[in-house]
Amino acid sequence: MNHIAVAIDGPSGAGKSTIARTAAKKLGFIYVDTGALYRTIGLAVFRKNFDALNPNEVISVLPEINIKLKYVDNNQRVYLNDEDVSELIRTPEISLFASRVSIIAEVREFLLDMQRDIADKNNVIMDGRDIGTVILPNAKVKIFLTASDEKRAERRYLELFQKGVSTTIEEVLNDMRERDKKDSSRSLAPLKKADDAILLDTSELNLEESINTVINIIKSAEA
Ligand code: DC
C-alpha cells in the first residue's frame, strides 16, 4: 500500500513543528520531527565531552548509539539507547551541537534509512531541512515554511520560556542566525526549498491560520 508523505522544510522557529504536529493530528498522519534525531546525536556527543566540530570524534560515537522513535498518544518520543531523551535534547546548547553534527555525511547517512522507513510504513508529515530535497524527494506534498528572523526568534523564545529555559530574545536571535547560516551554507543537504515545494511565509499568519493553510494544501493534493 502506498502511503502519503508530506515534507515540511524550513529554518528554525518558522513554526514547522507546531504546525506539522497539529496538522498531522487532524489528518490522522504520523508527525516525524527529524530535528530530534540530529539533536539526539548532538546529546550523545555532548555527554562524551567530545567536540561536535570534530568529525572523527562525532563518527566514533555512532556505533555506540541506538536511536528509536516511538509514538505515545500520537506524540513522538525519542530514545537514545532506551533512555527517553525527548526533553533533554531541547536546550540551546544541544541545538548548537545538533546543527554542528548535522554537517557530517556519516551522521546524515546514519539517519537516512530510519526516516525513509517510517515514511514507507505510515502516512507522515515529516519536518526537517532536507526532507523534500533528499530524504523524500517523491513526497506527494512539499512545503517550505518560513517567516521573518524577528518573528521566528520571538516564537522560539516564547516556546523556550514556556519550557522554563532561561534565555533572552537577543540570544535566541543570535543562536538562530548562526544555526540558519550553518544549515543553509553547508555543502551537504543544505536547508533549501525544493523546486517543487510550495513556499509558505507565516510572518503575518497566526498559528490557526498557518495550520489551516497547511491542511488545505495537503487536502487539495490528496483530492
Ligand atoms: O529542527 P531542529 O531545530 O530541531 O533541528 C536541529 C538541527 O538539526 C538543525 O540546526 C539542523 C539539523 N537538522 C538537519 O540538518 N536536517 C534535518 N532534517 C533536521 C534537522
Coordinates of C-alpha atoms and ligand atoms in Angstrom, one line a residue:
M1 CA 0.0 0.0 0.0
N2 CA 1.2 3.4 -0.9
H3 CA 1.4 6.0 1.9
I4 CA 1.1 9.7 1.7
A5 CA 4.2 11.7 2.6
V6 CA 4.2 15.4 3.3
A7 CA 7.6 17.1 3.6
I8 CA 7.8 20.3 5.5
D9 CA 11.2 22.0 5.5
G10 CA 12.3 25.4 6.7
P11 CA 14.5 27.3 9.1
S12 CA 14.2 27.0 12.9
G13 CA 11.4 28.9 14.5
A14 CA 9.2 29.1 11.4
G15 CA 6.6 27.1 13.3
K16 CA 7.3 23.8 11.5
S17 CA 6.9 21.5 14.5
T18 CA 3.8 23.0 16.0
I19 CA 2.1 23.3 12.6
A20 CA 3.2 19.9 11.4
R21 CA 2.2 18.2 14.7
T22 CA -1.3 19.7 14.8
A23 CA -1.9 19.2 11.1
A24 CA -0.8 15.5 11.4
K25 CA -3.2 15.0 14.4
K26 CA -6.1 16.5 12.5
L27 CA -5.4 14.3 9.4
G28 CA -4.5 11.2 11.3
F29 CA -1.0 11.1 10.0
I30 CA 2.2 10.5 12.0
Y31 CA 4.3 13.5 12.7
V32 CA 8.0 12.9 12.4
D33 CA 10.3 15.6 13.8
T34 CA 13.6 14.8 12.2
G35 CA 15.5 17.5 14.1
A36 CA 15.1 15.4 17.2
L37 CA 17.3 12.7 15.6
Y38 CA 20.2 15.2 15.0
R39 CA 19.6 16.6 18.5
T40 CA 19.9 13.1 19.9
I41 CA 23.3 12.5 18.2
G42 CA 24.3 16.0 19.5
L43 CA 23.4 15.0 23.0
A44 CA 25.4 11.8 22.8
V45 CA 28.4 13.7 21.6
F46 CA 27.9 16.4 24.3
R47 CA 27.7 13.7 27.0
K48 CA 31.0 12.2 25.8
N49 CA 32.6 15.7 26.2
F50 CA 33.5 15.4 22.5
D51 CA 33.9 18.3 20.1
A52 CA 30.9 18.4 17.7
L53 CA 33.1 20.2 15.1
N54 CA 35.5 17.2 15.0
P55 CA 34.1 14.6 12.5
N56 CA 36.3 11.8 13.9
E57 CA 35.0 12.3 17.4
V58 CA 31.4 12.5 16.2
I59 CA 31.7 9.5 13.9
S60 CA 33.3 7.4 16.7
V61 CA 30.1 7.8 18.8
L62 CA 27.7 6.5 16.1
P63 CA 28.4 2.7 16.6
E64 CA 27.6 3.2 20.3
I65 CA 24.2 4.7 19.8
N66 CA 20.8 3.3 19.0
I67 CA 18.1 5.8 18.3
K68 CA 14.4 4.9 18.3
L69 CA 11.3 6.9 17.7
K70 CA 8.1 5.8 19.5
Y71 CA 4.6 7.3 19.3
V72 CA 2.7 7.7 22.6
D73 CA -0.8 9.1 22.0
N74 CA 0.4 10.2 18.6
N75 CA 3.2 12.2 20.2
Q76 CA 6.8 11.4 19.2
R77 CA 9.2 10.4 21.9
V78 CA 12.9 9.9 21.0
Y79 CA 15.1 7.3 22.7
L80 CA 18.8 7.2 23.0
N81 CA 19.9 3.6 23.9
D82 CA 16.5 3.1 25.5
E83 CA 16.6 6.3 27.5
D84 CA 13.8 8.8 26.7
V85 CA 15.7 12.0 25.9
S86 CA 12.8 13.9 24.3
E87 CA 13.1 16.8 26.8
L88 CA 16.8 16.7 27.3
I89 CA 17.5 17.5 23.6
R90 CA 15.7 20.8 23.7
T91 CA 18.3 23.1 25.3
P92 CA 20.1 25.8 23.3
E93 CA 23.4 24.0 23.9
I94 CA 22.1 20.8 22.3
S95 CA 20.6 22.9 19.4
L96 CA 24.1 24.1 18.5
F97 CA 25.5 20.6 18.9
A98 CA 22.8 19.2 16.6
S99 CA 23.5 21.8 13.9
R100 CA 27.2 21.0 14.1
V101 CA 26.9 17.2 13.9
S102 CA 24.3 17.5 11.1
I103 CA 27.1 18.8 8.7
I104 CA 28.8 15.4 8.8
A105 CA 28.0 13.0 5.9
E106 CA 28.2 9.9 8.2
V107 CA 25.7 11.4 10.5
R108 CA 23.2 12.1 7.8
E109 CA 23.7 8.6 6.3
F110 CA 23.2 7.1 9.8
L111 CA 19.7 8.6 10.0
L112 CA 18.6 8.3 6.3
D113 CA 17.1 4.8 6.3
M114 CA 15.3 5.3 9.5
Q115 CA 13.5 8.4 8.1
R116 CA 12.6 6.7 4.8
D117 CA 11.5 3.6 6.6
I118 CA 8.9 5.5 8.7
A119 CA 7.5 7.2 5.6
D120 CA 7.3 3.8 3.8
K121 CA 5.1 2.4 6.6
N122 CA 2.9 5.3 7.5
N123 CA 1.1 8.4 6.3
V124 CA 3.6 11.0 7.5
I125 CA 4.1 14.7 7.9
M126 CA 7.9 14.9 8.3
D127 CA 9.7 18.1 9.1
G128 CA 13.3 19.0 8.8
R129 CA 15.7 20.7 6.5
D130 CA 16.2 18.3 3.6
I131 CA 13.0 16.2 3.6
G132 CA 11.7 17.5 0.3
T133 CA 15.2 17.6 -1.3
V134 CA 17.0 14.5 -0.1
I135 CA 15.0 12.2 2.2
L136 CA 11.7 12.1 0.5
P137 CA 12.2 13.6 -3.0
N138 CA 9.0 11.9 -4.2
A139 CA 6.8 13.3 -1.3
K140 CA 3.3 14.0 -2.5
V141 CA 3.3 17.4 -0.9
K142 CA 6.3 19.6 -0.2
I143 CA 6.0 22.8 1.8
F144 CA 8.8 25.2 2.6
L145 CA 7.8 27.1 5.7
T146 CA 9.4 30.3 6.7
A147 CA 8.9 33.6 8.5
S148 CA 11.0 36.8 9.2
D149 CA 14.0 36.4 11.5
E150 CA 12.4 38.6 14.2
K151 CA 9.1 36.6 14.2
R152 CA 10.9 33.3 14.3
A153 CA 13.1 34.4 17.3
E154 CA 10.1 35.7 19.1
R155 CA 8.3 32.4 18.7
R156 CA 11.2 30.3 19.7
Y157 CA 11.9 32.5 22.7
L158 CA 8.3 32.0 23.9
E159 CA 8.5 28.3 23.3
L160 CA 11.7 28.0 25.4
F161 CA 10.3 30.4 28.1
Q162 CA 7.2 28.1 28.5
K163 CA 9.5 25.2 28.9
G164 CA 11.3 27.0 31.7
V165 CA 14.6 27.5 29.7
S166 CA 16.2 30.8 30.7
T167 CA 17.4 32.9 27.8
T168 CA 16.8 36.3 26.1
I169 CA 15.3 37.2 22.8
E170 CA 18.7 38.5 21.6
E171 CA 20.4 35.3 22.5
V172 CA 17.7 33.3 20.7
L173 CA 18.0 35.6 17.6
N174 CA 21.8 35.2 17.5
D175 CA 21.8 31.5 18.0
M176 CA 19.1 31.1 15.4
R177 CA 21.0 33.2 12.8
E178 CA 24.2 31.2 13.5
R179 CA 22.3 28.0 13.0
D180 CA 20.5 29.1 9.9
K181 CA 23.7 30.2 8.3
K182 CA 25.3 26.8 9.1
D183 CA 22.2 24.9 8.0
S184 CA 21.9 26.8 4.7
S185 CA 25.6 27.1 3.8
R186 CA 26.7 23.5 4.4
S187 CA 27.6 21.6 1.2
L188 CA 25.7 18.5 2.2
A189 CA 21.9 18.5 2.2
P190 CA 21.7 22.2 2.9
L191 CA 18.5 23.9 4.0
K192 CA 16.8 24.9 0.8
K193 CA 13.5 25.0 -0.8
A194 CA 12.9 22.1 -3.2
D195 CA 12.0 23.3 -6.7
D196 CA 8.6 21.8 -6.4
A197 CA 7.9 22.9 -2.9
I198 CA 5.2 25.4 -2.0
L199 CA 6.6 28.5 -0.2
L200 CA 4.6 29.4 2.8
D201 CA 5.6 32.5 4.8
T202 CA 3.9 32.6 8.2
S203 CA 5.2 36.0 9.4
E204 CA 1.7 37.5 9.1
L205 CA -0.3 34.4 9.9
N206 CA -1.3 33.2 13.4
L207 CA -1.0 29.6 14.3
E208 CA -4.5 28.6 13.4
E209 CA -4.3 30.3 10.0
S210 CA -0.9 28.6 9.3
I211 CA -2.3 25.2 10.3
N212 CA -5.4 25.6 8.2
T213 CA -3.3 26.7 5.2
V214 CA -1.1 23.6 5.5
I215 CA -4.1 21.3 5.9
N216 CA -5.8 22.9 2.8
I217 CA -2.6 22.4 0.8
I218 CA -2.5 18.7 1.8
K219 CA -6.2 18.1 1.2
S220 CA -6.1 19.7 -2.2
A221 CA -3.1 17.5 -3.2
E222 CA -5.0 14.4 -1.9
A223 CA -8.1 15.2 -3.9
Ligands
DC1 O1 14.5 21.3 13.6 P1 15.5 21.4 14.8 O2 15.8 22.9 15.1 O3 15.2 20.6 16.0 O4 16.9 20.8 14.2 C1 18.1 20.8 14.9 C2 19.3 20.8 13.9 O5 19.3 19.6 13.2 C3 19.3 21.9 12.9 O6 20.0 23.0 13.3 C4 19.8 21.3 11.7 C5 19.7 19.8 11.9 N1 18.7 19.2 11.0 C6 19.1 18.8 9.8 O7 20.3 19.0 9.4 N2 18.3 18.1 8.9 C7 17.0 17.8 9.3 N3 16.2 17.2 8.5 C8 16.6 18.3 10.6 C9 17.4 19.0 11.4

